[in-house]
Short mmCIF file of C-alpha atoms in Angstrom, two decimals:
data_model
loop_
_atom_site.label_atom_id
_atom_site.label_comp_id
_atom_site.label_asym_id
_atom_site.label_seq_id
_atom_site.Cartn_x
_atom_site.Cartn_y
_atom_site.Cartn_z
CA MET A 1 -0.07 -0.56 -0.05
CA SER A 2 1.11 3.46 -0.81
CA SER A 3 1.77 6.40 1.55
CA ALA A 4 -0.96 8.18 -0.26
CA SER A 5 -3.28 5.48 -0.19
CA GLU A 6 -2.49 4.57 3.46
CA GLU A 7 -3.36 8.05 5.09
CA ALA A 8 -6.44 8.61 2.31
CA ALA A 9 -7.50 5.35 4.61
CA VAL A 10 -6.93 6.89 7.75
CA ALA A 11 -8.63 9.50 6.48
CA ARG A 12 -11.92 6.99 5.80
CA THR A 13 -12.11 5.53 9.56
CA ALA A 14 -11.94 9.10 11.07
CA ALA A 15 -14.30 12.13 11.87
CA PRO A 16 -13.68 14.98 9.06
CA THR A 17 -10.33 16.71 11.23
CA ALA A 18 -7.42 14.37 11.42
CA ILE A 19 -6.24 12.49 13.72
CA PRO A 20 -3.99 13.30 16.57
CA MET A 21 -2.01 9.41 17.33
CA VAL A 22 -1.15 8.15 20.44
CA PRO A 23 0.97 5.14 21.05
CA VAL A 24 0.12 1.78 22.22
CA THR A 25 2.11 1.87 25.74
CA ALA A 26 3.16 -2.12 27.79
CA GLU A 27 -0.33 -0.99 30.19
CA ASP A 28 -1.92 -0.44 26.30
CA ARG A 29 -1.45 -4.05 25.08
CA ALA A 30 -4.91 -5.79 26.78
CA SER A 31 -7.03 -2.80 25.17
CA ALA A 32 -4.42 -3.50 21.69
CA ALA A 33 -4.93 -7.00 20.89
CA GLY A 34 -7.33 -6.76 18.63
CA PRO A 35 -10.65 -6.27 17.51
CA GLY A 36 -12.87 -7.64 19.44
CA ARG A 37 -10.88 -7.96 22.61
CA ARG A 38 -11.45 -5.16 25.49
CA ALA A 39 -10.70 -5.19 29.00
CA SER A 40 -11.03 -6.03 31.85
CA ARG A 41 -10.84 -3.44 34.93
CA ASP A 42 -9.16 -5.85 37.08
CA ALA A 43 -6.53 -6.80 34.88
CA ARG A 44 -6.11 -2.79 33.67
CA GLY A 45 -6.48 -0.42 36.76
CA ALA A 46 -3.46 -1.26 38.64
CA SER A 47 -1.23 -0.30 35.36
CA ALA A 48 -3.48 2.12 33.56
CA GLY A 49 -4.64 4.35 35.58
CA ALA A 50 -7.70 6.12 36.63
CA VAL A 51 -10.86 3.86 34.84
CA ASP A 52 -14.37 4.63 34.13
CA GLU A 53 -16.19 1.82 35.47
CA ALA A 54 -19.23 2.50 34.49
CA ARG A 55 -17.86 2.82 30.76
CA ALA A 56 -15.22 -0.46 31.21
CA ASP A 57 -19.31 -2.16 31.67
CA ASP A 58 -20.62 -1.08 28.68
CA GLY A 59 -17.52 -2.25 26.27
CA MET A 60 -15.52 0.76 26.27
CA PRO A 61 -11.57 -0.13 27.34
CA PRO A 62 -10.07 1.31 30.12
CA VAL A 63 -9.00 5.08 30.12
CA PRO A 64 -5.13 5.49 30.17
CA ASP A 65 -4.18 8.10 31.54
CA HIS A 66 -2.11 9.13 28.29
CA VAL A 67 -5.19 8.86 26.73
CA ARG A 68 -7.42 11.44 28.94
CA GLU A 69 -5.09 13.91 28.89
CA ALA A 70 -4.38 13.91 25.32
CA ALA A 71 -8.41 14.77 24.75
CA ARG A 72 -8.52 17.36 27.58
CA SER A 73 -6.25 19.10 25.38
CA ALA A 74 -8.05 18.20 21.60
CA PRO A 75 -12.05 18.43 22.54
CA ASP A 76 -14.18 16.36 19.99
CA HIS A 77 -12.09 14.79 18.86
CA TRP A 78 -10.53 11.10 17.82
CA PHE A 79 -7.38 9.85 18.90
CA GLY A 80 -5.70 6.97 16.46
CA MET A 81 -3.88 4.88 18.84
CA ILE A 82 -0.65 3.29 16.76
CA ASP A 83 0.79 0.39 17.55
CA PRO A 84 4.55 0.50 19.08
CA THR A 85 6.47 -1.51 16.36
CA TRP A 86 5.40 1.51 13.57
CA SER A 87 7.81 4.07 13.77
CA GLY A 88 7.25 4.48 10.02
CA GLU A 89 7.29 8.05 9.48
CA GLY A 90 3.98 10.74 8.69
CA ALA A 91 0.63 8.44 8.77
CA PRO A 92 0.94 4.98 10.45
CA PRO A 93 -0.28 2.64 7.94
CA VAL A 94 -4.77 1.36 9.12
CA TRP A 95 -2.96 -2.45 9.92
CA ALA A 96 -0.96 -0.89 12.96
CA LEU A 97 -3.41 1.36 14.05
CA ALA A 98 -5.17 -0.48 17.39
CA GLY A 99 -8.50 1.52 17.38
CA GLN A 100 -9.42 5.06 18.07
CA TRP A 101 -10.37 6.50 21.22
CA ARG A 102 -13.36 9.75 20.61
CA SER A 103 -12.97 12.59 22.67
CA ASP A 104 -17.18 14.62 23.38
CA ALA A 105 -17.43 18.69 23.67
CA ARG A 106 -15.70 18.73 27.12
CA GLY A 107 -12.34 16.90 26.35
CA GLU A 108 -13.81 13.45 28.39
CA VAL A 109 -13.03 10.45 25.79
CA VAL A 110 -16.51 8.05 25.70
CA GLU A 111 -16.04 6.27 22.68
CA TRP A 112 -13.50 3.91 21.52
CA ARG A 113 -13.50 2.09 17.85
CA ASP A 114 -12.14 -1.41 17.52
CA ASN A 115 -9.68 -1.28 13.98
CA GLU A 116 -10.52 -4.58 12.16
CA GLU A 117 -7.78 -4.35 10.24
CA TYR A 118 -5.34 -4.56 13.16
CA ARG A 119 -2.45 -6.08 13.01
CA PRO A 120 -1.07 -6.83 17.03
CA SER A 121 2.41 -7.04 16.75
CA PRO A 122 4.58 -9.14 19.14
CA VAL A 123 5.69 -5.66 21.97
CA ALA A 124 1.49 -5.75 21.42
CA LEU A 125 1.12 -9.38 22.37
CA GLY A 126 2.84 -9.29 25.07
CA TRP A 127 5.21 -12.20 23.12
CA THR A 128 8.86 -12.13 24.57
CA SER A 129 11.96 -10.22 23.37
CA PRO A 130 13.31 -12.67 20.15
CA LYS A 131 16.37 -14.00 21.70
CA ASP A 132 18.40 -14.23 18.34
CA PRO A 133 18.03 -12.26 15.03
CA VAL A 134 15.79 -15.69 13.12
CA ASP A 135 13.62 -15.27 15.70
CA ALA A 136 13.78 -11.14 15.53
CA ALA A 137 12.47 -12.21 11.72
CA LEU A 138 10.25 -14.38 12.33
CA GLN A 139 7.59 -12.85 14.48
CA LEU A 140 7.79 -9.81 12.68
CA ALA A 141 7.06 -11.73 9.98
CA ALA A 142 3.99 -13.82 12.05
CA THR A 143 2.81 -10.62 12.62
CA GLY A 144 2.70 -9.15 9.45
CA TYR A 145 5.38 -5.95 10.52
CA GLY A 146 8.33 -7.93 8.76
CA PRO A 147 8.63 -9.64 4.73
CA GLY A 148 9.03 -13.35 5.31
CA GLY A 149 11.98 -13.27 3.01
CA ALA A 150 13.90 -11.61 6.09
CA VAL A 151 14.06 -15.35 8.01
CA THR A 152 14.98 -17.20 5.79
CA ARG A 153 17.92 -15.48 5.48
CA GLU A 154 18.92 -14.79 8.36
CA LEU A 155 18.70 -18.59 8.90
CA ALA A 156 21.51 -18.97 6.19
CA SER A 157 23.76 -17.64 7.67
CA ALA A 158 23.05 -18.93 11.28
CA GLU A 159 23.79 -21.79 13.34
CA VAL A 160 21.15 -23.51 14.79
CA ALA A 161 20.31 -26.73 16.66
CA VAL A 162 18.50 -29.42 15.98
CA PHE A 163 17.28 -32.83 18.09
CA VAL A 164 19.85 -36.66 17.35
CA ALA A 165 17.48 -39.36 17.04
CA PRO A 166 19.10 -42.61 18.01
CA GLY A 167 21.25 -43.38 15.47
CA GLY A 168 23.06 -40.31 14.82
CA GLY A 169 20.24 -39.54 12.30
CA LEU A 170 18.03 -35.83 12.74
CA LEU A 171 15.12 -36.14 14.97
CA SER A 172 11.68 -35.36 12.60
CA ALA A 173 8.45 -35.11 14.12
CA VAL A 174 4.64 -34.34 12.29
CA SER A 175 3.52 -30.22 12.60
CA PRO A 176 0.96 -29.25 14.71
CA ASP A 177 -1.63 -30.03 12.14
CA ASP A 178 -0.90 -33.88 11.30
CA GLU A 179 0.32 -33.25 7.76
CA SER A 180 3.72 -32.23 7.13
CA ALA A 181 6.89 -34.28 9.10
CA ILE A 182 9.60 -31.51 10.60
CA VAL A 183 12.46 -31.83 11.67
CA PRO A 184 12.21 -28.80 14.60
CA VAL A 185 15.30 -26.39 14.47
CA PHE A 186 15.88 -23.71 17.35
CA THR A 187 17.91 -20.56 16.74
CA SER A 188 19.19 -19.91 19.71
CA PRO A 189 20.23 -21.74 23.44
CA HIS A 190 17.40 -20.01 25.30
CA HIS A 191 14.70 -22.10 22.73
CA LEU A 192 16.51 -25.23 23.08
CA HIS A 193 16.99 -25.04 26.40
CA THR A 194 13.24 -24.13 26.85
CA ALA A 195 11.82 -26.96 24.25
CA GLY A 196 13.67 -30.00 26.31
CA ARG A 197 17.62 -31.52 28.10
CA LEU A 198 18.57 -33.51 25.35
CA SER A 199 20.94 -34.56 22.98
CA PHE A 200 21.49 -32.40 20.44
CA ARG A 201 23.87 -31.01 17.86
CA THR A 202 24.69 -27.54 16.14
CA MET A 203 25.05 -26.28 12.88
CA ARG A 204 24.95 -23.60 9.46
CA ALA A 205 22.31 -24.07 7.02
CA THR A 206 23.97 -26.23 4.89
CA GLU A 207 25.01 -29.41 6.74
CA LEU A 208 21.27 -28.67 7.83
CA LEU A 209 19.89 -29.09 3.91
CA ASP A 210 22.33 -32.08 3.65
CA ARG A 211 20.70 -33.77 6.30
CA LEU A 212 17.23 -33.03 6.26
CA PRO A 213 15.45 -35.75 5.77
CA GLU A 214 12.93 -36.70 2.62
CA ASN A 215 10.33 -34.68 2.51
CA HIS A 216 10.71 -33.16 5.44
CA VAL A 217 10.55 -29.42 6.33
CA ILE A 218 12.48 -27.37 9.09
CA TYR A 219 9.84 -26.03 11.59
CA LEU A 220 11.50 -23.32 14.28
CA ASN A 221 11.30 -22.51 17.38
CA ALA A 222 9.24 -25.24 18.41
CA SER A 223 9.51 -23.99 21.56
CA GLY A 224 9.28 -19.91 21.38
CA PRO A 225 5.85 -17.09 21.11
CA VAL A 226 5.86 -18.50 17.43
CA SER A 227 6.60 -21.60 15.49
CA MET A 228 7.48 -20.95 11.57
CA THR A 229 7.85 -23.75 9.03
CA VAL A 230 10.25 -23.49 6.67
CA GLU A 231 10.45 -25.37 2.83
CA PRO A 232 14.54 -27.01 2.11
CA GLY A 233 13.89 -25.41 -1.58
CA THR A 234 13.45 -21.55 -0.65
CA LEU A 235 16.24 -21.87 2.00
CA ARG A 236 19.33 -23.28 -0.22
CA GLU A 237 17.97 -20.12 -1.99
CA ALA A 238 18.12 -18.20 0.25
CA VAL A 239 21.79 -20.16 0.89
CA ALA A 240 22.96 -19.52 -2.36
CA ALA A 241 22.31 -15.93 -2.95
CA ALA A 242 24.35 -15.53 1.22
CA GLY A 243 27.45 -16.93 0.00
CA VAL A 244 29.02 -17.15 3.31
CA VAL A 245 30.15 -19.61 5.11
CA HIS A 246 31.48 -20.39 8.84
CA ASP A 247 33.73 -22.81 10.32
CA GLU A 248 33.58 -21.11 13.96
CA ASP A 249 30.73 -22.68 15.32
CA ASP A 250 29.29 -20.25 18.15
CA TRP A 251 27.20 -21.56 20.64
CA LEU A 252 28.65 -23.50 22.57
CA GLY A 253 30.10 -19.86 25.70
CA ALA A 254 26.66 -19.50 25.50
CA LEU A 255 25.86 -22.95 25.84
CA ASP A 256 27.68 -23.04 28.80
CA ASP A 257 25.85 -20.56 30.50
CA ILE A 258 22.15 -22.65 30.70
CA LEU A 259 23.62 -25.94 29.68
CA PRO A 260 25.74 -28.88 31.24
CA VAL A 261 26.99 -30.12 27.72
CA ALA A 262 29.65 -32.98 28.11
CA GLU A 263 32.64 -33.16 27.38
CA PRO A 264 33.67 -35.05 23.56
CA LYS A 265 34.10 -38.28 24.87
CA THR A 266 37.94 -39.27 23.51
CA SER A 267 38.54 -42.50 22.01
CA ALA A 268 41.31 -45.38 24.64
CA ASP A 269 43.77 -44.62 22.68
CA GLY A 270 44.12 -40.84 22.65
CA GLY A 271 43.05 -40.49 19.14
CA THR A 272 39.33 -38.84 17.75
CA PRO A 273 37.00 -37.66 19.79
CA GLN A 274 33.95 -40.06 19.78
CA GLY A 275 29.74 -39.12 19.44
CA PRO A 276 28.39 -37.35 17.09
CA ALA A 277 26.22 -35.00 19.02
CA GLU A 278 26.48 -33.24 22.18
CA GLU A 279 24.13 -34.65 25.40
CA LEU A 280 22.90 -33.09 27.66
CA SER A 281 23.23 -34.61 31.02
#
């Protein structure tokens, strides 16, 4: 959507005057969670300041103090509530507008209007902060605040972890829709640790693609706030475009802080370490 069309779309949903924009704060997440998701007085009253209980009972979300102050300074206006992730210049796109408050002629907030086209961002949804660049791209893509291609671009140069199956292959599973064969892949020690204490290997995208079982897809961060499947062909194209080769292992330092990783076993003659996987005790 072009900038001009975005401005026109916002204007069509509001009063004839320009809409002052009020950022969504952390305390506003419940009100900004999407169409029809109303905040309760119990959940919001302590953090959002004074609440008009009668209006909350009528279905209007509790009014944050900073919105009341804006209404007093601009009577008879609509105030657009912007998602905190939107940082562009000019009028925000319609999907970044959580909704609108209206002030009456006395400067009191009297109405809330949901935006049916609103896309709650990871911050507005209360998701945990991204743990790595792939996780960040995944969260933005899943909520419509970033391109899906960014996920595979980041994954192409990232080091990831996979669980090890008996025999040394990659552990496979079935996707939540019970239709796709998947290999769970974790993009940070945090997501790996959250998923369980199992034997695992770390590897780059090229090795992951080489070892991926036939007819399987990659399933990113099953333990995170949002997961995503990646087709191997799409990742292979991203790897080819990146043209990056990594020889260093940058995971183990981070893992030492949160996971007990077994030392590699050495053969009886002191030669090559034995065992293909890092095992968790």
